[in-house]
Tab-separated table of C-alpha atoms and ligand atoms in Angstrom:
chain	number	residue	atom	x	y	z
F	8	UNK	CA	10.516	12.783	20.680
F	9	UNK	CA	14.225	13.112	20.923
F	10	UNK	CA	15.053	9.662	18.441
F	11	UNK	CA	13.214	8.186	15.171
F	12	UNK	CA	13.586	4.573	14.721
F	13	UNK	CA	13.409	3.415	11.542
F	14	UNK	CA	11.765	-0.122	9.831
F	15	UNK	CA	12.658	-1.904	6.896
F	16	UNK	CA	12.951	-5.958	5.882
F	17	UNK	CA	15.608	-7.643	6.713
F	18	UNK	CA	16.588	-8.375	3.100
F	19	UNK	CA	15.118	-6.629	0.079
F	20	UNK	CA	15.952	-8.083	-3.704
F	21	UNK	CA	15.068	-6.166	-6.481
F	22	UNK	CA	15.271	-6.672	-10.481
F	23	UNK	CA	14.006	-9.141	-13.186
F	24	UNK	CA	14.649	-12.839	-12.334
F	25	UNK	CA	15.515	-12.405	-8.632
F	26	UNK	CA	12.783	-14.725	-7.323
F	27	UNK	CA	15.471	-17.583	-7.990
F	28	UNK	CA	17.484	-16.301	-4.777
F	29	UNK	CA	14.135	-17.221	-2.477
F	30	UNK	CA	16.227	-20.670	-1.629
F	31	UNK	CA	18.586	-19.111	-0.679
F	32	UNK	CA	17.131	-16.754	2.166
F	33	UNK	CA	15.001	-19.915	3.430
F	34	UNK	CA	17.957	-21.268	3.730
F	35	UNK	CA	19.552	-18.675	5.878
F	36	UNK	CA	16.652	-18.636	8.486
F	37	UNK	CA	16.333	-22.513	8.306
F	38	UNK	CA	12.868	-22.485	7.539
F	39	UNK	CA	11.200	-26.269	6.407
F	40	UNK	CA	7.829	-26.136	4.924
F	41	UNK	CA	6.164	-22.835	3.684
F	42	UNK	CA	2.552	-21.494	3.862
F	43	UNK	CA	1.804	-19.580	0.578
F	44	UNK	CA	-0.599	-17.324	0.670
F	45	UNK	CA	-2.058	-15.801	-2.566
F	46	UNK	CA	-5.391	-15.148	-4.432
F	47	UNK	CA	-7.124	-17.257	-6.902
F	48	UNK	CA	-6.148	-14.977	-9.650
F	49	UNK	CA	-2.653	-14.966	-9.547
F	50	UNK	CA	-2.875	-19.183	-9.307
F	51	UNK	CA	-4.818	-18.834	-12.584
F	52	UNK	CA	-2.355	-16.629	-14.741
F	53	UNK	CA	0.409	-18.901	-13.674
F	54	UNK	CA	2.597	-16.107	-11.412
F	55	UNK	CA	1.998	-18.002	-8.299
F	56	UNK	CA	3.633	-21.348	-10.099
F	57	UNK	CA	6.337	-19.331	-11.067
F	58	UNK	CA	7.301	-19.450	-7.128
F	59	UNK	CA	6.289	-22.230	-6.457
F	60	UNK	CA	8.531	-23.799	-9.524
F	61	UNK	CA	11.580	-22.165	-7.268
F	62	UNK	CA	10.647	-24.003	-4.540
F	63	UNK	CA	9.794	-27.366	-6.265
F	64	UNK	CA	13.334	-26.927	-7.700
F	65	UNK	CA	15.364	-27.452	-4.436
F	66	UNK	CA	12.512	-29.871	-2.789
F	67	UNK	CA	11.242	-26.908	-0.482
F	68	UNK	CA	7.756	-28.162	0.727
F	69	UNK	CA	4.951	-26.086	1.015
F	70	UNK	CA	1.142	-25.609	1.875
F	71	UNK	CA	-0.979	-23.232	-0.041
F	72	UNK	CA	-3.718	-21.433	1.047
F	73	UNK	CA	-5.561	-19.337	-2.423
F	74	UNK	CA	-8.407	-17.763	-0.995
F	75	UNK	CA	-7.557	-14.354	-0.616
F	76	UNK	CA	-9.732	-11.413	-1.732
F	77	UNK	CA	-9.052	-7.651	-2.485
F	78	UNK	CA	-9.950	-5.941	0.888
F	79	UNK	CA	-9.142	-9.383	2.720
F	80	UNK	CA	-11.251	-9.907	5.711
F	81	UNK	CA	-10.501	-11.419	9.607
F	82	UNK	CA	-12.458	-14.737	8.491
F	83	UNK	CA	-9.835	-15.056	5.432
F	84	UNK	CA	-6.727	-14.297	8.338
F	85	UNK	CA	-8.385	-17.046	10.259
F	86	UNK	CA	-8.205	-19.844	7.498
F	87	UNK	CA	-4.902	-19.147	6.507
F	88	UNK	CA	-3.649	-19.477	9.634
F	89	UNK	CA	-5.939	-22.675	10.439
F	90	UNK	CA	-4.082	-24.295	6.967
F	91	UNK	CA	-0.251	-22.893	8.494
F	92	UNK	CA	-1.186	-25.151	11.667
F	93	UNK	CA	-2.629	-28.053	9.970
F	94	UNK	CA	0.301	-28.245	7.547
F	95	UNK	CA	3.048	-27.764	9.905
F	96	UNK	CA	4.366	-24.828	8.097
F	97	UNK	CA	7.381	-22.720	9.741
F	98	UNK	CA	7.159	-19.614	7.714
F	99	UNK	CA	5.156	-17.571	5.484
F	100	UNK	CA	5.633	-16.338	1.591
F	101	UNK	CA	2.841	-13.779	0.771
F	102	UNK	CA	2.794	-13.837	-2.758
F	103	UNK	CA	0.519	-10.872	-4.595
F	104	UNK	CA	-0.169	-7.229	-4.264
F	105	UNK	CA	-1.463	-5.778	-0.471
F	106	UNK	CA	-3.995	-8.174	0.102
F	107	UNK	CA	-2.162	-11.649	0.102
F	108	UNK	CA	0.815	-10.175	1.929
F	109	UNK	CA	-1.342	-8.506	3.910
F	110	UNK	CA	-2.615	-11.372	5.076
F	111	UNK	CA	0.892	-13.379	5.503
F	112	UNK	CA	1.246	-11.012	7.931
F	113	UNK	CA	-1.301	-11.152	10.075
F	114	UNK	CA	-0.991	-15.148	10.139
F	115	UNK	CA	2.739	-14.012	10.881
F	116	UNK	CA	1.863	-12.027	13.802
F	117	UNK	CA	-0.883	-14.592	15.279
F	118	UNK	CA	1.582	-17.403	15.159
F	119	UNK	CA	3.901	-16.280	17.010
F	120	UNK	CA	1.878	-14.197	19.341
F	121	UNK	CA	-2.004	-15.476	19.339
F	122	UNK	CA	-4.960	-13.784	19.751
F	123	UNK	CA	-7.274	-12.378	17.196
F	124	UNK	CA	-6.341	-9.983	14.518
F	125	UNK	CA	-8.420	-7.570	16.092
F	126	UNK	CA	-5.835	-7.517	18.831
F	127	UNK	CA	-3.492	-5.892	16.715
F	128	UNK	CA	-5.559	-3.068	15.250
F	129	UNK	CA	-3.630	0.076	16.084
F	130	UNK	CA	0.079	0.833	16.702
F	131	UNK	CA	2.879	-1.673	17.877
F	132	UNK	CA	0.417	-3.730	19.685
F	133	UNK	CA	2.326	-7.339	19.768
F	134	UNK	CA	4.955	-8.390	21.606
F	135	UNK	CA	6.916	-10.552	19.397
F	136	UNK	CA	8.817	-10.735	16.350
F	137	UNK	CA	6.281	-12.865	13.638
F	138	UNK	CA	6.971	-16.033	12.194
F	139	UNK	CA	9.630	-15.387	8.914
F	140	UNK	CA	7.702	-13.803	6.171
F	141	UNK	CA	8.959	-13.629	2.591
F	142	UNK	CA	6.993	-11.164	0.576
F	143	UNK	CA	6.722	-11.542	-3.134
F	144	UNK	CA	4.878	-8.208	-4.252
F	145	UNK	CA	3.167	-8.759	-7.594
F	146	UNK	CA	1.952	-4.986	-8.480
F	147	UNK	CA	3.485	-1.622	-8.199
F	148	UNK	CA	2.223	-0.080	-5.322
F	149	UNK	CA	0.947	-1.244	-2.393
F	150	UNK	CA	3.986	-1.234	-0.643
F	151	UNK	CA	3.011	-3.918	1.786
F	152	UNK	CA	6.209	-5.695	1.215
F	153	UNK	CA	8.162	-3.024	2.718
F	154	UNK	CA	6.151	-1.646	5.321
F	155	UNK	CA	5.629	-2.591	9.123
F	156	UNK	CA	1.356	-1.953	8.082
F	157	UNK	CA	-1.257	-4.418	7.012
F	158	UNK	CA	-4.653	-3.907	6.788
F	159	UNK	CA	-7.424	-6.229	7.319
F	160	UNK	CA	-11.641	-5.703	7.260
F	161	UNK	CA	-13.250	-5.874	9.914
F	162	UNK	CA	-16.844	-7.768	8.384
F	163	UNK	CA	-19.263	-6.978	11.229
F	164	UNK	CA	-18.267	-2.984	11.183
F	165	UNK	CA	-17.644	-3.036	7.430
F	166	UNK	CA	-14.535	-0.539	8.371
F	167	UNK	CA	-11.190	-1.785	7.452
F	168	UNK	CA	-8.377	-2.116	10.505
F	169	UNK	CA	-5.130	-0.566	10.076
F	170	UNK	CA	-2.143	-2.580	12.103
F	171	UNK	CA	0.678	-1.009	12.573
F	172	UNK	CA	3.103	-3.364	13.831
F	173	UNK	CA	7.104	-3.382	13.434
F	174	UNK	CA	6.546	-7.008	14.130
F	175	UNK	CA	5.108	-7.806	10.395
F	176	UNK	CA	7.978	-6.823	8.485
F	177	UNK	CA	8.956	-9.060	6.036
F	178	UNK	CA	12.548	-10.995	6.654
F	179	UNK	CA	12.835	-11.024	2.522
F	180	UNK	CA	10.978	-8.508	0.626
F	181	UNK	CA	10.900	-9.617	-3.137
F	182	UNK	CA	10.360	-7.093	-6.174
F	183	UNK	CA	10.334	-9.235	-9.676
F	184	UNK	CA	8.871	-6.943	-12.671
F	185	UNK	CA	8.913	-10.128	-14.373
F	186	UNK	CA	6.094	-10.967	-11.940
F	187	UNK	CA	4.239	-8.022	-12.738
F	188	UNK	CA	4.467	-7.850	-16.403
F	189	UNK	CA	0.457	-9.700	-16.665
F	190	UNK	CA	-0.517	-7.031	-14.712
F	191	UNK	CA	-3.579	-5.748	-16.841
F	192	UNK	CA	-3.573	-1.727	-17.453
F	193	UNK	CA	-6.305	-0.649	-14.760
F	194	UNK	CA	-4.472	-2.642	-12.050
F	195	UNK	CA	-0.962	-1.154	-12.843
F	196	UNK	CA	-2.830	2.634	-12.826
F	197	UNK	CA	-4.439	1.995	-9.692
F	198	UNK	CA	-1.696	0.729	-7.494
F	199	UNK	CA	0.932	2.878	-9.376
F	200	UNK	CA	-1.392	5.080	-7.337
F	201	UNK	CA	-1.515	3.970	-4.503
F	202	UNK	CA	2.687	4.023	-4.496
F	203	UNK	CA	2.023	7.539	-5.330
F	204	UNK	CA	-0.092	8.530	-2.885
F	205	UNK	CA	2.539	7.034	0.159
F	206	UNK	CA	4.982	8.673	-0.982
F	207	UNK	CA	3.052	12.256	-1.079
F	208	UNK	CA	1.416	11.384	2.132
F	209	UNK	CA	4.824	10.106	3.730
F	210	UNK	CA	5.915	13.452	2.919
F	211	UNK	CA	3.492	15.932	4.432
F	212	UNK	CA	2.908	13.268	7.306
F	213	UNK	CA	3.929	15.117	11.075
F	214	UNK	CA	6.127	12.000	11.758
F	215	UNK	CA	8.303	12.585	8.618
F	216	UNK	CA	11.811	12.737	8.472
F	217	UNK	CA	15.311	13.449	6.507
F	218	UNK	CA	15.288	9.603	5.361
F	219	UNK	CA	11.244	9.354	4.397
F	220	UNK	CA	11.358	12.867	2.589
F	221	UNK	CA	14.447	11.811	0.629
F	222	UNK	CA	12.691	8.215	-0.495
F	223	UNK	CA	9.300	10.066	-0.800
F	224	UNK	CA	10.461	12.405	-3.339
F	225	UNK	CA	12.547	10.260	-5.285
F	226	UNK	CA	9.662	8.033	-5.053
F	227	UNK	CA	7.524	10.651	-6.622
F	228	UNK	CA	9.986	11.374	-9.388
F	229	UNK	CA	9.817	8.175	-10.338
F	230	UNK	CA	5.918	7.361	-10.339
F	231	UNK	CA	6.054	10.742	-12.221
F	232	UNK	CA	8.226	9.656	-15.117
F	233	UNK	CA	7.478	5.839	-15.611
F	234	UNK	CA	3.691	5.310	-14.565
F	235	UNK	CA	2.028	5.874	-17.638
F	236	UNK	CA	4.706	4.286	-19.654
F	237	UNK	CA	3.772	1.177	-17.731
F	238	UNK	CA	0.080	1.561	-17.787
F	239	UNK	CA	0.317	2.016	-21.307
F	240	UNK	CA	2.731	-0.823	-21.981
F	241	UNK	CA	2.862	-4.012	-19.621
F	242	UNK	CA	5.945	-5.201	-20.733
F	243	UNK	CA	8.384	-2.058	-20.710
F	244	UNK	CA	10.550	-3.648	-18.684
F	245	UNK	CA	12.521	-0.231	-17.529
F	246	UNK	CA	9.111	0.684	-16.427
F	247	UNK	CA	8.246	-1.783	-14.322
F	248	UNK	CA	11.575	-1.974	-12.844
F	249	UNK	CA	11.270	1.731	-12.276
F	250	UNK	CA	7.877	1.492	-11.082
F	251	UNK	CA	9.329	-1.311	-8.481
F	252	UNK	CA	11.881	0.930	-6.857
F	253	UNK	CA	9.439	3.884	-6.774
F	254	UNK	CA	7.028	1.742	-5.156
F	255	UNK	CA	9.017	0.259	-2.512
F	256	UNK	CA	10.360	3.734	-1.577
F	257	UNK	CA	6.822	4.635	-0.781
F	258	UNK	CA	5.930	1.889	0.896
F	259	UNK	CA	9.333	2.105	3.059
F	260	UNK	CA	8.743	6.167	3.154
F	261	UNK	CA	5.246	5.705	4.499
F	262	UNK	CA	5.681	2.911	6.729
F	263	UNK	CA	8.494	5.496	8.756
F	264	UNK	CA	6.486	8.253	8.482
F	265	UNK	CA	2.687	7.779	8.485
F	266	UNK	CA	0.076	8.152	6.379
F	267	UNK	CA	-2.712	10.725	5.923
F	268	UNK	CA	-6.103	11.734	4.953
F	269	UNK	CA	-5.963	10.112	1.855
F	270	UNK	CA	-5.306	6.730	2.961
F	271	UNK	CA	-8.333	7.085	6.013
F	272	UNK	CA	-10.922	7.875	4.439
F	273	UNK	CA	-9.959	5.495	0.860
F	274	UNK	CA	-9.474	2.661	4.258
F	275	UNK	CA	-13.501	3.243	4.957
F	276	UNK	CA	-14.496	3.221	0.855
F	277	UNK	CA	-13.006	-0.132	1.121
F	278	UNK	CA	-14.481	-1.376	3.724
F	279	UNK	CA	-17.845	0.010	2.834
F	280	UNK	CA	-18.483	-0.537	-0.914
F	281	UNK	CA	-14.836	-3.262	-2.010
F	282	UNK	CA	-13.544	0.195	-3.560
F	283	UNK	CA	-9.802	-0.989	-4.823
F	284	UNK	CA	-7.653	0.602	-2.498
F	285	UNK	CA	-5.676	2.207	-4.833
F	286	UNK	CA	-8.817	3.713	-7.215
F	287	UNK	CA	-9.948	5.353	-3.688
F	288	UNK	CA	-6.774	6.805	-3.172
F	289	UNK	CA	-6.652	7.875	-6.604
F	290	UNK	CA	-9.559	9.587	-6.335
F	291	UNK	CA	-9.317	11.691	-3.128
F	292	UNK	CA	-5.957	12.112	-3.174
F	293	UNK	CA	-6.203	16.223	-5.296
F	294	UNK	CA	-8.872	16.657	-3.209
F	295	UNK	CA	-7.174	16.149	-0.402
F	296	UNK	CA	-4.198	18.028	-1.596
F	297	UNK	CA	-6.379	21.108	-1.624
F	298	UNK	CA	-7.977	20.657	1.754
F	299	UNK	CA	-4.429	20.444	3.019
F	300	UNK	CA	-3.092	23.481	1.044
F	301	UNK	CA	-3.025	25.873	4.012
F	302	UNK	CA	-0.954	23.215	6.141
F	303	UNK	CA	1.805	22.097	3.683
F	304	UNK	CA	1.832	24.210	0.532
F	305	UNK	CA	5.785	24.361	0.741
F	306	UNK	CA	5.819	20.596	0.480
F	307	UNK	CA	3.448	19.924	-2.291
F	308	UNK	CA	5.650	22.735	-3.846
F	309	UNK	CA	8.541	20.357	-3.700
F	310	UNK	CA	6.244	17.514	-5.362
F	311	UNK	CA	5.947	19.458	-8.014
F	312	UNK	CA	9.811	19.846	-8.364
F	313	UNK	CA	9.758	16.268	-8.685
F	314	UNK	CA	7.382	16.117	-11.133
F	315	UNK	CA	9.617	18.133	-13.214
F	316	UNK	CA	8.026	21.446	-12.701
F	317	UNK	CA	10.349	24.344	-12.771
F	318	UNK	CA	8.823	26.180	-10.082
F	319	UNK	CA	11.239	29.348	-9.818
F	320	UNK	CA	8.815	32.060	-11.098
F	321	UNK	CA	5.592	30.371	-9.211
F	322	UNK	CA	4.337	31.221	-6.311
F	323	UNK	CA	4.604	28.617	-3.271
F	324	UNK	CA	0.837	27.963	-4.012
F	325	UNK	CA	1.276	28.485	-7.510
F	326	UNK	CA	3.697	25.302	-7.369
F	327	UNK	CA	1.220	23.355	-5.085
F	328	UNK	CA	-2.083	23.646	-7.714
F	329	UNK	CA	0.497	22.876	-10.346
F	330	UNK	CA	1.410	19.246	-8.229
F	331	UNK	CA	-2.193	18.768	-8.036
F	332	UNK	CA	-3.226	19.461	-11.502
F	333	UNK	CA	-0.210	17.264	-12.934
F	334	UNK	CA	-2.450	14.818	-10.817
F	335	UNK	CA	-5.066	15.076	-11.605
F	336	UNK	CA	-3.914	15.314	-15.288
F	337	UNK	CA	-2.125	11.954	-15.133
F	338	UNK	CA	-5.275	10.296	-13.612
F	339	UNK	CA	-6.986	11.296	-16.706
F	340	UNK	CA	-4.236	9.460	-18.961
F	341	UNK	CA	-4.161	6.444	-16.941
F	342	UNK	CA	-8.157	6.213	-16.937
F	343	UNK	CA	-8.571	7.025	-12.697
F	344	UNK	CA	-12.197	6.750	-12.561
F	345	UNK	CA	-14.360	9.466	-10.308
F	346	UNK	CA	-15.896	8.851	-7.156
F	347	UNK	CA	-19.468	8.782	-8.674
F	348	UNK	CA	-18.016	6.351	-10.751
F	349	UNK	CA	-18.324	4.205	-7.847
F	350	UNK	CA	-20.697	2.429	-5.318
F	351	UNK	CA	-20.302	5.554	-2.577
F	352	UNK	CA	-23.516	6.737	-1.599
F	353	UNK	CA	-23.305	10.207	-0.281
F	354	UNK	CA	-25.752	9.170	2.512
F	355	UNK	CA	-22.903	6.972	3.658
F	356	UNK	CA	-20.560	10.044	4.160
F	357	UNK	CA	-20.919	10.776	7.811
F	358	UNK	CA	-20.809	7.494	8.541
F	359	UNK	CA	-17.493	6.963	6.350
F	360	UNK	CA	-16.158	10.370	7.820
F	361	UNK	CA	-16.719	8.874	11.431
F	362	UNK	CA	-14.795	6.155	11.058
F	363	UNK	CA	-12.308	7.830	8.820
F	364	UNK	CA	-11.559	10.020	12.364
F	365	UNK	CA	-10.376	7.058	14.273
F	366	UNK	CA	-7.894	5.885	11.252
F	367	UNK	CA	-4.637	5.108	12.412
F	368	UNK	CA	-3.467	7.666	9.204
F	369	UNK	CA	-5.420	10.191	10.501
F	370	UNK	CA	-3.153	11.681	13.069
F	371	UNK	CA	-0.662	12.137	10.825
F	372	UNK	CA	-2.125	14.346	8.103
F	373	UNK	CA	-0.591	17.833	8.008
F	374	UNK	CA	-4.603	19.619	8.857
F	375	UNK	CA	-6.484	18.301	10.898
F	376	UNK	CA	-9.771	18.382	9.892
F	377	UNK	CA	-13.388	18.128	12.049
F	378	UNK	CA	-16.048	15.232	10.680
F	379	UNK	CA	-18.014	18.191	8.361
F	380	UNK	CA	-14.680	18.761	7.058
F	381	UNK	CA	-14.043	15.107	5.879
F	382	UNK	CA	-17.657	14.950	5.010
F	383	UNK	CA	-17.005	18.478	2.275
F	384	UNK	CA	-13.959	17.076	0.789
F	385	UNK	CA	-16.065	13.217	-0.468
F	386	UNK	CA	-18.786	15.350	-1.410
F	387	UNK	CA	-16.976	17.812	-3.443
F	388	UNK	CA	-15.107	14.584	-4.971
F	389	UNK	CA	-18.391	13.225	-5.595
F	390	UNK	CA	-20.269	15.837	-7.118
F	391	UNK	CA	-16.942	17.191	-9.163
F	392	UNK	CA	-16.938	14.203	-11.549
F	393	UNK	CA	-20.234	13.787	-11.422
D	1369	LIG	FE1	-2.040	2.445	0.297
């Protein structure tokens, strides 16, 4: 391909308080009743009022629909969308981590185009821009704010669906540490994550370029530096801001340049067993990294750079193992569990490794590897920790 084209929101907003300009982007698109879609705990804890307190301040109607759960499936798309119609909503705020703006998008995408969800699951698949979605990311590290991707479970093949679909990018993409600052310790570890593993996957991905690597690496500098510090302290504000900006870079990085490896086969642990998305990444991302070693050593010797590593009298694989075991060593401070740790049954692998294949991510992952392959790598995860 001679040309890259490139994806981002129309408007992003970043730093503490900047949920107040939300009136003033509805505005702009002259939207007159929103659909907010969340989960049930951010209603509880009060971050989804502190939107909705925006809204109620300059007489902005809106609909809510709460239901969401992690790993969100078709049937939860469906009602959201059913509550947009009945409420005569004209736009969309996703307000949470991946899975409520997940969603927004795919109710987004059907309103304006119809169909199922399924219809969308692979790449660029609708035909027109969705209805305006403002996206109000509540953790550090999905990304799903920034990116053109949302994922949805399919129930009756327990795999998850990855849409990839320029389409579902957010008009206003919102990052407010002051919304993430109840985030409890696991959660900020696990999607910090997450962020991490885009950007390292956005890097090595074939479809990478000057613009993803740059954002990628910074992205991993960042993650790098301030993760822990917010893990270990909620309310270090310079690390949640931090943690914002490394996260969206990811996101952005990874939504231009693909995923990987990683990200298929954590998809299928999600849609098997409810694995968080961002614990499964966690946990095969080193793994992974090794498998891929042969392909991309050069690059995960630049992630080590970023890390901080000065990697002038290493070796090119030298600097790769040290990337991975600065991994693997922060997973350990941030309490990452292991994949026995888990629900995975072993017996599932070749099932999970079959559907990992036909991941959208796949493709893009520097090695290629056969089913056996993918099988090894969750098996040496699993026994490893065991
Ligand atoms: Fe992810």
């Amino acid at each position: 391909m001679a040309f890259k084209e490139l994806y981002q929101p129309v408007h992003l907003i970043i730093g503490e308080g900047c949920i107040q300009e939300i009136p003033r982007h509805i505005e702009a698109f002259g939207g007159t009743k929103a659909l907010v879609v969340t989960d049930p705990g951010l209603m509880k804890i009060g971050t989804v009022k502190m939107v909705t307190d925006v809204l109620d301040g300059v007489g902005m109607p809106y609909a809510i629909y709460s239901d969401v759960k992690p790993n969100p499936t078709v049937r939860i798309v469906n009602e959201a969308k059913a509550v947009y119609d009945a409420q005569g909503c004209d736009f969309i705020i996703g307000i949470g981590g991946g899975s409520p703006i997940d969603v927004a998008k795919g109710v987004s995408i059907l309103v304006t185009n119809g169909g199922t969800v399924e219809d969308y699951n692979g790449l660029e698949l609708s035909k027109k821009k969705g209805q305006p979605l403002i996206a109000v990311n509540t953790t550090a590290g999905t990304g799903s704010e920034a990116t053109r991707a949302f994922v949805i479970t399919d129930q009756v093949r327990r795999s998850k669906m990855l849409c990839v679909d320029s389409n579902s990018v957010a008009y206003l993409a919102i990052n407010d540490p002051t919304m993430m600052v109840h985030m409890p310790p696991s959660l900020t570890a696990a999607t910090g994550m997450d962020a991490l593993t885009h950007a390292i996957e956005a890097y090595v991905a074939k479809s990478r370029c000057p613009f993803t690597d740059g954002i990628a690496l910074e992205a991993i500098r960042l993650i790098g530096q301030y993760l822990a510090r917010a893990v270990a302290d909620g309310s270090d504000m310079e690390a949640r801001t931090q943690m914002c900006w490394a996260q969206y870079m990811g996101g952005l990085a990874f939504s231009n340049a693909g995923l990987g490896m990683v990200h298929a086969i954590a998809h299928q642990l999600g849609g098997f067993y409810d694995t968080p998305h961002g614990v499964a990444n966690a946990i095969m991302l080193p793994y992974v990294m090794r498998f891929n070693m042969t392909s991309c050593a050069e690059r995960y010797a630049d992630v080590a750079q970023a890390f901080g590593f000065n990697t002038g009298n290493l070796t090119v694989e030298q600097a790769a193992l040290a990337a991975i075991l600065y991994i693997e060593e922060l997973e350990k401070i941030i309490k990452i569990p292991g994949l026995a740790d888990t629900d995975f049954n072993p017996d599932d692998a070749v099932a999970i490794a079959e559907n990992a294949m036909t991941d959208t991510g796949m493709p893009e992952n520097p090695r290629q590897p056969s089913i056996q392959e993918v099988v090894e790598v969750m098996l040496t995860a699993y026994y490893d920790k065991k």
